[in-house]
Amino acid sequence: MIRQVLRFIAVSLALMVVLVTTVQAQETPLSASTLWLTPILDQQATLGLAVEAVLTSASGDPLADMTLSAYVDGELRAFVLTDDNGHALIALGGRIRAGSHTIRVDFAGTSDYQAVSRQTTVSLAEAIPQLDVREAQINPPRLVIHPAAAVPVGRSIVVDIQISNALGRALGNLPLVVYVDGVQVRRARTDEDGLASIGLGNEYSVGTHDVQVDFIGTEAYEPVSATRSVVINPIELTIQTIPPLPNMPFSFNGSLLETDTDGVVRTYVSQPGTYPLVALPIENNQVDGSTRAEFQRWSDSVFTDEREVELTSNEVLQAGYTVEHLISMTFNDLDNQPVQEDRVDTITLRSSAGDHLTFEDGQTRWLQATRINRRREGLEATTIQYSVEEVIVDGSNVVNRYQQRFYINPNDVWEIQLLLYHAVIQARDALFNFPVGTGINVTLPSGETICYPYNADNRLEIGPMGRGTYQLQVVGAAGMASVTPTALTRNQVVDLKVLTVVDMAVGVVAGLVVGFGLLFYGRPFLLKLPLRIASSQARRLQARRKPS
């Protein structure tokens, strides 16, 4: 029954090895490893069946402190660690019958090396009986100090220790004595798994310290000792500018620091404590010819440039800056033809930060490019977007609000398109359609009136003009030229009608003709009335001339 359980465990472990190996092979390419086996048959009295294993990399470098599992005919017999030379003497124990047996040793692999398995066959002329445990344990135990990661100064050193016998079985409740740089600092005992995790304190200075662990021995086990070096690093303070800015100065504990091209600077202290830190100003806040930066805050909710920072472990501190860049503007009409800047009265921008900015020209100027926000993972430089709200030309807004949007980059030139149109204006007689006048008075949306003369074709071509409502009046026309409002929202032809004196005379004559026509129409006797009056007067004159 026990043998079946052990076989089940062995098969399960083998499957786990295969699965882990497959996953690791899919994630990253691993270095190959090589395993060699040599059966040992001359120490059966103490070790039983044994095998020597040698684990190396593909290039032949020994792989130390690697765990090997050993099987006899598929039955798990031992776990061991390789020594500094990649060697391991594996005692497989007794209770093995005479005959041919298969020894297999597996290396499960690591994050750097591929798993590998090797097997060999041995023939036993005689069976190996069950060994006396005490007899098998008389060999020196295996004491291993697992590698300890480097720690910053002020942190407690913790070392993990493992002890096992020649068969690879864990040895529990064994006394250990720990020394640091030759000075005894701790005593401890292993647990039932042969492990001990021992804290050595935090009072050690920066540098490399030697840790020695001694097992003083017992009646059953010989003394053994192991050593390993532990590195104490200085505390690292990393200052990172948000956004990344090169050559930004800081003062830390009286020393001048300056960020690199990635906006990062690192400094170190040999003892935990509280240290002064200042984000130093730069002349005119100018990082270079096209960038300015001004300190805003630290990532730990400190808003003053001068502060203190408490260092008990490695620390990353972010310094947030608002950044400005130089930009300029040019203006084009709908045909992408340049528009003279002096035609623009004002430009109004609205930023995503909620600011309204009004300028009188498109000359080069500084505009804020980013603002600092705090997120869960730290500071973030949010890019500010600018929208064109108004561009006033001749008193009229010649852009659609917020349609044209820009982000700021160093030395940007914004090309703003203006809604400017062309108009052909011609004035003609209202009745006879002949050209009249010498020009047109154009009153702009701003209220300014400009008199434009006709060209050779007796018409006026103006533009590009800003969209809006214009007041037009013909100049030099003999007659009545009223003011005509015209909305310029596209390229268009405007016809103006003028009531000239000719039209007025024709109207008067036509009115008289119509009036008299209506008077005499149906009253023909009225046409004879003047003749009758004249005849009556003639008779009266003749009567006066006759002698009485």
Coordinates of C-alpha atoms in Angstrom, one line a residue:
M1 CA 0.0 0.0 0.0
I2 CA 2.8 2.4 1.0
R3 CA 4.6 1.6 -2.2
Q4 CA 1.5 2.4 -4.3
V5 CA 1.2 5.7 -2.5
L6 CA 4.8 6.5 -3.2
R7 CA 4.5 5.6 -6.8
F8 CA 1.4 7.8 -7.1
I9 CA 3.4 10.7 -5.6
A10 CA 6.3 10.0 -7.9
V11 CA 4.0 10.1 -11.0
S12 CA 2.3 13.2 -9.8
L13 CA 5.6 15.0 -9.2
A14 CA 6.8 13.9 -12.7
L15 CA 3.6 15.3 -14.3
M16 CA 4.1 18.5 -12.3
V17 CA 7.7 18.7 -13.6
V18 CA 6.5 18.2 -17.2
L19 CA 3.8 20.9 -16.8
V20 CA 6.1 23.4 -15.2
T21 CA 8.7 22.8 -17.9
T22 CA 6.2 23.3 -20.6
V23 CA 4.9 26.6 -19.2
Q24 CA 8.4 27.9 -18.7
A25 CA 9.4 26.9 -22.2
Q26 CA 6.4 28.8 -23.6
E27 CA 7.1 32.0 -21.5
T28 CA 10.8 32.6 -22.1
P29 CA 13.7 30.7 -23.7
L30 CA 15.7 28.9 -21.0
S31 CA 19.3 27.8 -20.9
A32 CA 19.8 24.0 -21.4
S33 CA 21.1 21.9 -18.5
T34 CA 23.0 18.6 -18.5
L35 CA 22.8 15.8 -15.9
W36 CA 25.3 12.9 -15.5
L37 CA 24.8 9.8 -13.3
T38 CA 27.3 7.4 -11.8
P39 CA 26.0 4.5 -9.7
I40 CA 27.9 3.8 -6.4
L41 CA 27.9 0.2 -5.3
D42 CA 30.8 0.1 -2.7
Q43 CA 29.1 1.9 0.2
Q44 CA 26.0 -0.2 0.5
A45 CA 26.6 -0.8 4.2
T46 CA 25.9 2.8 5.1
L47 CA 24.3 4.4 2.0
G48 CA 22.5 1.4 0.5
L49 CA 22.1 1.9 -3.2
A50 CA 23.7 5.3 -4.1
V51 CA 24.3 7.4 -7.2
E52 CA 26.5 10.4 -7.9
A53 CA 24.9 13.1 -9.9
V54 CA 26.6 16.0 -11.7
L55 CA 24.4 19.0 -12.9
T56 CA 25.9 21.6 -15.3
S57 CA 24.8 24.1 -17.8
A58 CA 25.1 23.4 -21.5
S59 CA 28.4 25.2 -21.5
G60 CA 29.7 23.0 -18.7
D61 CA 29.4 25.5 -15.8
P62 CA 28.3 23.7 -12.5
L63 CA 24.8 24.5 -11.2
A64 CA 25.0 24.8 -7.4
D65 CA 22.1 24.6 -4.9
M66 CA 19.8 22.9 -7.3
T67 CA 17.3 20.4 -6.1
L68 CA 17.4 16.9 -7.5
S69 CA 14.8 14.1 -6.9
A70 CA 15.9 10.5 -7.1
Y71 CA 13.8 7.4 -7.9
V72 CA 14.4 3.6 -7.8
D73 CA 12.1 1.7 -10.1
G74 CA 9.8 4.8 -10.1
E75 CA 9.7 5.0 -6.3
L76 CA 10.8 8.3 -4.9
R77 CA 13.8 7.7 -2.5
A78 CA 15.5 11.1 -1.9
F79 CA 15.7 14.9 -2.4
V80 CA 19.2 16.5 -2.4
L81 CA 20.9 19.8 -3.3
T82 CA 23.9 20.1 -5.5
D83 CA 27.1 21.5 -4.0
D84 CA 29.2 24.4 -5.4
N85 CA 30.6 22.0 -8.0
G86 CA 27.2 20.9 -9.2
H87 CA 27.8 17.4 -7.5
A88 CA 25.4 15.5 -5.3
L89 CA 25.9 12.2 -3.6
I90 CA 22.4 10.6 -3.4
A91 CA 21.9 7.8 -0.9
L92 CA 18.9 5.7 -2.1
G93 CA 18.6 3.6 1.0
G94 CA 18.0 -0.2 1.4
R95 CA 15.2 -2.6 1.1
I96 CA 16.1 -3.3 -2.5
R97 CA 15.9 -6.8 -3.9
A98 CA 18.6 -8.5 -6.0
G99 CA 18.4 -8.0 -9.8
S100 CA 18.2 -5.2 -12.3
H101 CA 16.9 -1.8 -11.2
T102 CA 16.4 1.6 -12.9
I103 CA 17.7 4.7 -11.2
R104 CA 16.2 8.0 -12.4
V105 CA 17.2 11.5 -11.2
D106 CA 15.1 14.6 -12.2
F107 CA 16.0 18.2 -12.2
A108 CA 12.8 20.3 -12.2
G109 CA 14.4 23.3 -13.8
T110 CA 14.4 27.0 -12.7
S111 CA 13.4 30.3 -14.2
D112 CA 16.9 30.3 -16.0
Y113 CA 17.5 26.6 -16.8
Q114 CA 15.5 23.9 -18.5
A115 CA 14.4 20.8 -16.7
V116 CA 16.4 17.6 -17.3
S117 CA 16.0 13.9 -16.4
R118 CA 18.5 11.1 -16.6
Q119 CA 18.3 7.4 -15.8
T120 CA 20.7 4.5 -15.5
T121 CA 20.4 0.7 -14.8
V122 CA 22.3 -1.2 -12.1
S123 CA 22.3 -5.0 -11.3
L124 CA 22.5 -6.2 -7.7
A125 CA 23.8 -9.6 -7.0
E126 CA 22.4 -9.5 -3.5
A127 CA 19.4 -7.7 -2.0
I128 CA 20.1 -4.7 0.2
P129 CA 18.3 -5.0 3.4
Q130 CA 16.6 -2.2 5.4
L131 CA 19.3 0.0 6.8
D132 CA 19.7 1.0 10.4
V133 CA 18.7 4.7 10.5
R134 CA 21.3 5.6 13.0
E135 CA 23.9 3.9 10.9
A136 CA 22.8 5.7 7.8
Q137 CA 22.7 9.1 9.5
I138 CA 26.2 9.0 11.0
N139 CA 27.6 10.8 7.9
P140 CA 28.0 14.6 8.1
P141 CA 24.6 16.3 7.5
R142 CA 24.2 18.7 4.6
L143 CA 23.9 22.4 5.8
V144 CA 22.8 25.0 3.2
I145 CA 22.3 28.7 3.6
H146 CA 20.0 29.8 0.9
P147 CA 21.0 33.0 -1.0
A148 CA 19.7 36.1 0.7
A149 CA 18.7 39.1 -1.5
A150 CA 20.5 42.3 -0.9
V151 CA 18.7 44.6 1.5
P152 CA 18.8 48.4 2.0
V153 CA 20.6 49.7 5.1
G154 CA 18.2 49.8 8.1
R155 CA 16.3 46.7 7.0
S156 CA 16.6 43.4 9.0
I157 CA 18.7 40.6 7.5
V158 CA 16.9 37.3 7.3
V159 CA 18.7 34.1 6.3
D160 CA 17.0 30.8 5.4
I161 CA 18.9 27.6 6.5
Q162 CA 18.2 24.0 5.6
I163 CA 19.8 20.9 7.0
S164 CA 19.4 17.3 5.9
N165 CA 21.2 13.9 6.2
A166 CA 23.1 12.0 3.6
L167 CA 19.8 10.5 2.4
G168 CA 18.4 13.9 1.8
R169 CA 15.9 13.6 4.7
A170 CA 15.2 16.8 6.7
L171 CA 16.7 16.9 10.2
G172 CA 14.4 18.7 12.6
N173 CA 15.1 20.3 16.1
L174 CA 18.9 20.6 15.5
P175 CA 20.7 23.5 17.2
L176 CA 22.4 26.2 15.0
V177 CA 24.7 29.0 15.9
V178 CA 24.8 32.1 13.6
Y179 CA 27.8 34.5 13.3
V180 CA 28.0 37.8 11.4
D181 CA 31.5 39.0 10.5
G182 CA 32.8 36.5 13.1
V183 CA 30.5 37.7 16.0
Q184 CA 27.9 35.4 17.3
V185 CA 24.5 37.0 17.0
R186 CA 21.8 34.2 17.2
R187 CA 21.0 30.7 18.2
A188 CA 18.1 28.7 16.7
R189 CA 16.8 25.3 16.0
T190 CA 15.4 23.8 12.8
D191 CA 11.8 22.9 12.5
E192 CA 10.4 19.5 11.5
D193 CA 11.2 20.2 7.9
G194 CA 14.8 20.9 8.7
L195 CA 14.4 24.6 8.0
A196 CA 15.2 27.7 10.0
S197 CA 14.5 31.3 9.1
I198 CA 16.6 33.6 11.3
G199 CA 16.4 37.4 11.6
L200 CA 19.8 38.9 12.2
G201 CA 18.8 42.5 13.0
N202 CA 19.1 45.8 11.1
E203 CA 22.2 47.4 12.7
Y204 CA 24.6 46.6 9.9
S205 CA 26.4 49.1 7.8
V206 CA 26.5 49.4 4.0
G207 CA 28.7 46.7 2.5
T208 CA 29.2 43.0 2.3
H209 CA 28.9 40.9 5.6
D210 CA 29.8 37.3 6.1
V211 CA 27.2 35.0 7.6
Q212 CA 28.4 31.7 9.1
V213 CA 26.1 29.0 10.4
D214 CA 27.4 26.2 12.6
F215 CA 25.8 22.9 13.5
I216 CA 27.8 21.8 16.6
G217 CA 27.0 18.2 16.2
T218 CA 25.2 15.5 18.3
E219 CA 25.7 11.9 19.1
A220 CA 24.0 11.0 15.8
Y221 CA 25.3 13.7 13.5
E222 CA 28.8 15.2 12.9
P223 CA 29.3 19.0 13.2
V224 CA 29.0 21.0 9.9
S225 CA 29.4 24.6 9.0
A226 CA 28.4 26.8 6.1
T227 CA 29.0 30.5 5.1
R228 CA 27.5 33.0 2.7
S229 CA 27.9 36.7 2.0
V230 CA 25.0 39.2 2.5
V231 CA 25.1 42.6 0.8
I232 CA 23.7 45.7 2.6
N233 CA 23.0 48.4 0.0
P234 CA 22.6 52.1 0.7
I235 CA 19.1 53.5 0.6
E236 CA 18.3 54.8 -2.9
L237 CA 16.3 57.9 -3.4
T238 CA 15.0 58.3 -7.0
I239 CA 13.6 61.7 -8.0
Q240 CA 11.6 61.7 -11.2
T241 CA 10.2 64.8 -12.9
I242 CA 6.7 64.6 -14.4
P243 CA 6.8 65.1 -17.3
P244 CA 10.4 64.0 -17.9
L245 CA 12.6 67.1 -18.0
P246 CA 16.4 67.0 -18.4
N247 CA 18.9 69.1 -16.4
M248 CA 16.4 70.0 -13.6
P249 CA 18.3 70.9 -10.4
F250 CA 17.6 69.6 -6.9
S251 CA 19.4 70.1 -3.6
F252 CA 19.5 67.0 -1.4
N253 CA 21.2 67.1 2.0
G254 CA 23.4 69.9 0.8
S255 CA 24.4 68.2 -2.5
L256 CA 23.4 69.5 -5.9
L257 CA 21.6 66.9 -8.1
E258 CA 20.5 67.2 -11.8
T259 CA 18.2 65.0 -13.8
D260 CA 19.3 63.0 -16.8
T261 CA 17.8 63.0 -20.2
D262 CA 14.9 60.9 -18.9
G263 CA 14.1 63.3 -16.1
V264 CA 15.5 61.0 -13.4
V265 CA 18.2 61.5 -10.8
R266 CA 19.3 59.0 -8.1
T267 CA 21.1 59.6 -4.8
Y268 CA 22.1 57.3 -1.9
V269 CA 22.3 57.6 1.9
S270 CA 24.2 55.2 4.2
Q271 CA 21.8 55.6 7.1
P272 CA 18.0 55.9 7.5
G273 CA 16.8 59.3 8.5
T274 CA 15.1 62.6 7.5
Y275 CA 16.9 64.6 4.9
P276 CA 16.2 68.1 3.4
L277 CA 15.2 68.2 -0.3
V278 CA 14.6 71.3 -2.5
A279 CA 13.4 71.6 -6.1
L280 CA 15.6 74.4 -7.2
P281 CA 14.4 77.1 -9.6
I282 CA 16.0 77.7 -13.0
E283 CA 16.5 81.0 -14.6
N284 CA 13.3 82.4 -16.1
N285 CA 11.9 78.8 -15.7
Q286 CA 13.4 78.1 -19.0
V287 CA 14.6 74.6 -19.7
D288 CA 15.6 75.3 -23.3
G289 CA 14.8 77.7 -26.1
S290 CA 11.3 76.4 -26.6
T291 CA 10.3 75.0 -23.1
R292 CA 9.7 76.5 -19.7
A293 CA 8.8 74.6 -16.6
E294 CA 7.6 75.6 -13.1
F295 CA 7.4 73.4 -10.1
Q296 CA 3.9 72.5 -8.8
R297 CA 3.9 69.7 -6.3
W298 CA 5.4 66.4 -5.1
S299 CA 3.8 63.0 -5.5
D300 CA 3.2 62.6 -1.7
S301 CA 0.9 65.7 -1.4
V302 CA 3.6 68.2 -0.5
F303 CA 3.1 71.4 -2.5
T304 CA 6.2 73.4 -1.5
D305 CA 9.4 73.2 -3.4
E306 CA 11.4 73.0 -0.1
R307 CA 10.7 70.0 2.1
E308 CA 12.1 67.1 4.1
V309 CA 12.0 63.4 3.1
E310 CA 12.1 60.5 5.5
L311 CA 14.1 57.6 4.1
T312 CA 13.8 54.1 5.7
S313 CA 13.9 52.2 2.5
N314 CA 14.4 52.8 -1.2
E315 CA 12.1 55.6 -2.2
V316 CA 10.8 57.0 -5.5
L317 CA 9.6 60.6 -5.4
Q318 CA 8.0 62.4 -8.3
A319 CA 8.2 66.2 -8.8
G320 CA 5.4 67.6 -11.0
Y321 CA 6.0 70.6 -13.3
T322 CA 3.7 72.6 -15.5
V323 CA 5.3 73.0 -18.9
E324 CA 5.0 75.8 -21.4
H325 CA 6.1 75.8 -25.1
L326 CA 6.5 78.5 -27.6
I327 CA 3.9 78.6 -30.4
S328 CA 2.8 80.9 -33.2
M329 CA -0.2 81.2 -35.5
T330 CA -0.8 81.7 -39.2
F331 CA -4.1 82.3 -40.9
N332 CA -5.4 81.0 -44.2
D333 CA -8.6 81.5 -46.1
L334 CA -10.8 78.7 -47.5
D335 CA -8.5 78.5 -50.5
N336 CA -5.5 78.0 -48.3
Q337 CA -4.2 81.4 -49.2
P338 CA -2.4 83.3 -46.5
V339 CA -4.3 86.1 -44.7
Q340 CA -2.4 89.2 -43.6
E341 CA -2.1 89.1 -39.8
D342 CA -3.0 92.8 -39.5
R343 CA -6.5 92.0 -40.6
V344 CA -7.1 90.0 -37.5
D345 CA -8.4 92.1 -34.6
T346 CA -8.4 89.4 -31.8
I347 CA -8.0 85.7 -31.3
T348 CA -9.8 83.9 -28.4
L349 CA -8.8 80.4 -27.3
R350 CA -10.4 78.1 -24.8
S351 CA -8.3 75.4 -23.1
S352 CA -9.3 72.1 -21.7
A353 CA -8.2 73.4 -18.3
G354 CA -11.1 76.0 -18.5
D355 CA -9.0 79.1 -19.3
H356 CA -10.0 81.7 -21.9
L357 CA -7.1 83.5 -23.6
T358 CA -7.5 86.5 -25.9
F359 CA -4.6 87.8 -28.1
E360 CA -4.4 90.6 -30.6
D361 CA -2.1 88.8 -33.0
G362 CA -0.6 85.4 -33.8
Q363 CA 2.9 86.3 -32.8
T364 CA 5.1 83.8 -31.0
R365 CA 4.1 83.4 -27.3
W366 CA 4.3 81.0 -24.4
L367 CA 1.3 78.7 -23.8
Q368 CA 0.9 76.1 -21.1
A369 CA 1.2 72.6 -22.5
T370 CA 0.5 70.3 -19.5
R371 CA -1.0 70.4 -16.1
I372 CA -0.2 68.0 -13.2
N373 CA -2.8 65.6 -11.8
R374 CA -2.4 63.0 -9.1
R375 CA -3.5 59.5 -10.0
R376 CA -3.5 56.3 -7.9
E377 CA -0.2 55.2 -9.4
G378 CA 1.4 58.7 -9.1
L379 CA 1.6 62.1 -10.8
E380 CA 0.5 62.4 -14.4
A381 CA 1.1 65.2 -16.8
T382 CA -2.2 65.8 -18.6
T383 CA -1.8 67.4 -22.1
I384 CA -3.9 70.6 -22.5
Q385 CA -6.0 71.0 -25.6
Y386 CA -6.8 74.4 -27.0
S387 CA -9.9 75.2 -29.1
V388 CA -10.3 78.3 -31.3
E389 CA -13.4 80.1 -30.0
E390 CA -13.2 83.4 -31.9
V391 CA -11.1 85.1 -34.6
I392 CA -12.5 88.6 -35.2
V393 CA -11.9 90.1 -38.6
D394 CA -13.6 93.4 -39.5
G395 CA -15.8 93.0 -36.5
S396 CA -17.1 89.5 -37.3
N397 CA -16.2 86.0 -35.9
V398 CA -14.7 84.1 -38.9
V399 CA -14.4 80.6 -37.3
N400 CA -16.8 78.0 -36.2
R401 CA -16.5 77.9 -32.4
Y402 CA -14.3 75.0 -31.0
Q403 CA -14.1 73.3 -34.4
Q404 CA -10.3 73.8 -34.7
R405 CA -8.3 72.2 -31.9
F406 CA -4.6 72.0 -31.1
Y407 CA -2.2 70.4 -28.7
I408 CA 1.1 72.2 -27.9
N409 CA 4.5 71.0 -29.0
P410 CA 7.7 73.0 -28.9
N411 CA 7.9 75.6 -31.7
D412 CA 4.4 74.7 -33.0
V413 CA 2.9 76.8 -35.8
W414 CA -0.9 76.6 -35.7
E415 CA -2.6 77.1 -39.1
I416 CA -6.0 78.5 -38.4
Q417 CA -8.5 78.5 -41.3
L418 CA -10.8 81.6 -41.5
L419 CA -14.2 81.7 -43.1
L420 CA -13.5 84.4 -45.6
Y421 CA -15.5 84.8 -48.8
H422 CA -15.5 86.7 -52.1
A423 CA -18.4 88.8 -53.5
V424 CA -19.0 90.4 -56.9
I425 CA -21.3 93.5 -56.5
Q426 CA -22.9 95.2 -59.4
A427 CA -25.5 98.1 -59.4
R428 CA -28.0 98.5 -62.3
D429 CA -30.9 100.7 -63.2
A430 CA -34.1 99.3 -61.8
L431 CA -36.0 99.6 -65.0
F432 CA -33.6 99.5 -67.9
N433 CA -30.8 97.4 -66.2
F434 CA -27.9 99.6 -67.4
P435 CA -24.9 100.0 -65.0
V436 CA -25.2 103.0 -62.7
G437 CA -22.9 104.7 -60.1
T438 CA -19.1 104.9 -59.7
G439 CA -18.6 102.6 -56.7
I440 CA -20.1 101.1 -53.6
N441 CA -20.0 102.2 -50.0
V442 CA -19.4 99.0 -47.9
T443 CA -20.2 99.2 -44.2
L444 CA -18.3 96.4 -42.4
P445 CA -19.8 94.5 -39.4
S446 CA -17.4 96.5 -37.3
G447 CA -19.3 99.7 -38.4
E448 CA -16.5 101.1 -40.5
T449 CA -17.5 102.3 -44.0
I450 CA -15.2 101.9 -47.0
C451 CA -15.9 103.3 -50.5
Y452 CA -14.7 100.9 -53.2
P453 CA -14.7 102.2 -56.8
Y454 CA -15.9 100.1 -59.7
N455 CA -13.4 98.2 -61.9
A456 CA -13.4 98.5 -65.7
D457 CA -16.4 96.2 -65.9
N458 CA -18.5 98.6 -63.9
R459 CA -18.7 96.2 -60.9
L460 CA -17.0 95.7 -57.6
E461 CA -15.0 92.5 -56.7
I462 CA -14.1 92.3 -53.0
G463 CA -12.7 89.6 -50.8
P464 CA -11.6 87.7 -49.0
M465 CA -14.1 89.2 -46.5
G466 CA -15.2 87.8 -43.2
R467 CA -18.6 86.2 -43.0
G468 CA -21.2 88.6 -41.6
T469 CA -23.8 91.2 -42.5
Y470 CA -22.6 94.1 -44.7
Q471 CA -24.5 97.3 -45.6
L472 CA -24.1 98.2 -49.3
Q473 CA -25.0 101.6 -50.9
V474 CA -24.3 102.7 -54.5
V475 CA -22.2 105.8 -54.9
G476 CA -22.4 108.3 -57.8
A477 CA -25.8 107.2 -59.1
A478 CA -28.3 110.0 -60.1
G479 CA -31.4 108.8 -58.3
M480 CA -32.4 107.0 -55.2
A481 CA -29.7 104.5 -53.9
S482 CA -30.9 103.0 -50.6
V483 CA -28.8 101.0 -48.1
T484 CA -29.0 97.3 -48.7
P485 CA -28.1 94.7 -46.0
T486 CA -26.3 91.7 -47.4
A487 CA -25.3 88.5 -45.4
L488 CA -22.0 87.2 -46.7
T489 CA -21.9 83.4 -45.9
R490 CA -20.5 82.1 -49.1
N491 CA -19.0 83.3 -52.4
Q492 CA -21.8 85.1 -54.1
V493 CA -22.9 87.7 -56.7
V494 CA -24.9 90.7 -55.3
D495 CA -27.2 92.7 -57.6
L496 CA -28.2 96.2 -56.4
K497 CA -31.1 98.0 -58.1
V498 CA -31.1 101.8 -58.2
L499 CA -34.1 104.0 -59.0
T500 CA -32.4 106.6 -61.3
V501 CA -33.9 110.0 -62.5
V502 CA -34.6 108.3 -65.8
D503 CA -36.8 105.8 -64.0
M504 CA -38.4 108.7 -62.1
A505 CA -39.1 110.7 -65.3
V506 CA -40.5 107.7 -67.0
G507 CA -42.6 107.1 -63.9
V508 CA -44.0 110.7 -63.9
V509 CA -44.8 110.6 -67.6
A510 CA -46.4 107.2 -67.3
G511 CA -48.4 108.5 -64.3
L512 CA -49.7 111.5 -66.2
V513 CA -50.6 109.3 -69.2
V514 CA -52.4 106.9 -67.0
G515 CA -54.1 109.7 -65.1
F516 CA -55.4 111.5 -68.2
G517 CA -56.3 108.3 -69.9
L518 CA -58.4 107.3 -66.9
L519 CA -60.0 110.8 -66.9
F520 CA -61.0 110.9 -70.5
Y521 CA -61.8 107.2 -70.9
G522 CA -65.6 107.0 -71.3
R523 CA -66.0 110.8 -71.2
P524 CA -65.4 111.9 -74.8
F525 CA -67.4 115.1 -74.3
L526 CA -64.6 116.3 -72.1
L527 CA -62.4 116.4 -75.1
K528 CA -64.9 118.9 -76.8
L529 CA -65.2 121.1 -73.8
P530 CA -62.1 123.2 -74.5
L531 CA -63.5 123.8 -78.1
R532 CA -66.8 124.9 -76.8
I533 CA -65.2 127.2 -74.3
A534 CA -63.0 128.7 -77.0
S535 CA -65.9 129.1 -79.3
S536 CA -68.0 130.8 -76.6
Q537 CA -65.2 133.3 -75.8
A538 CA -64.8 134.1 -79.6
R539 CA -68.4 134.9 -79.9
R540 CA -68.3 137.2 -76.9
L541 CA -65.4 139.1 -78.4
Q542 CA -67.2 139.5 -81.7
A543 CA -70.3 140.8 -79.9
R544 CA -68.2 143.4 -78.0
R545 CA -66.7 144.7 -81.3
K546 CA -70.1 145.3 -83.0
P547 CA -71.3 148.9 -82.8
S548 CA -74.3 149.5 -80.7

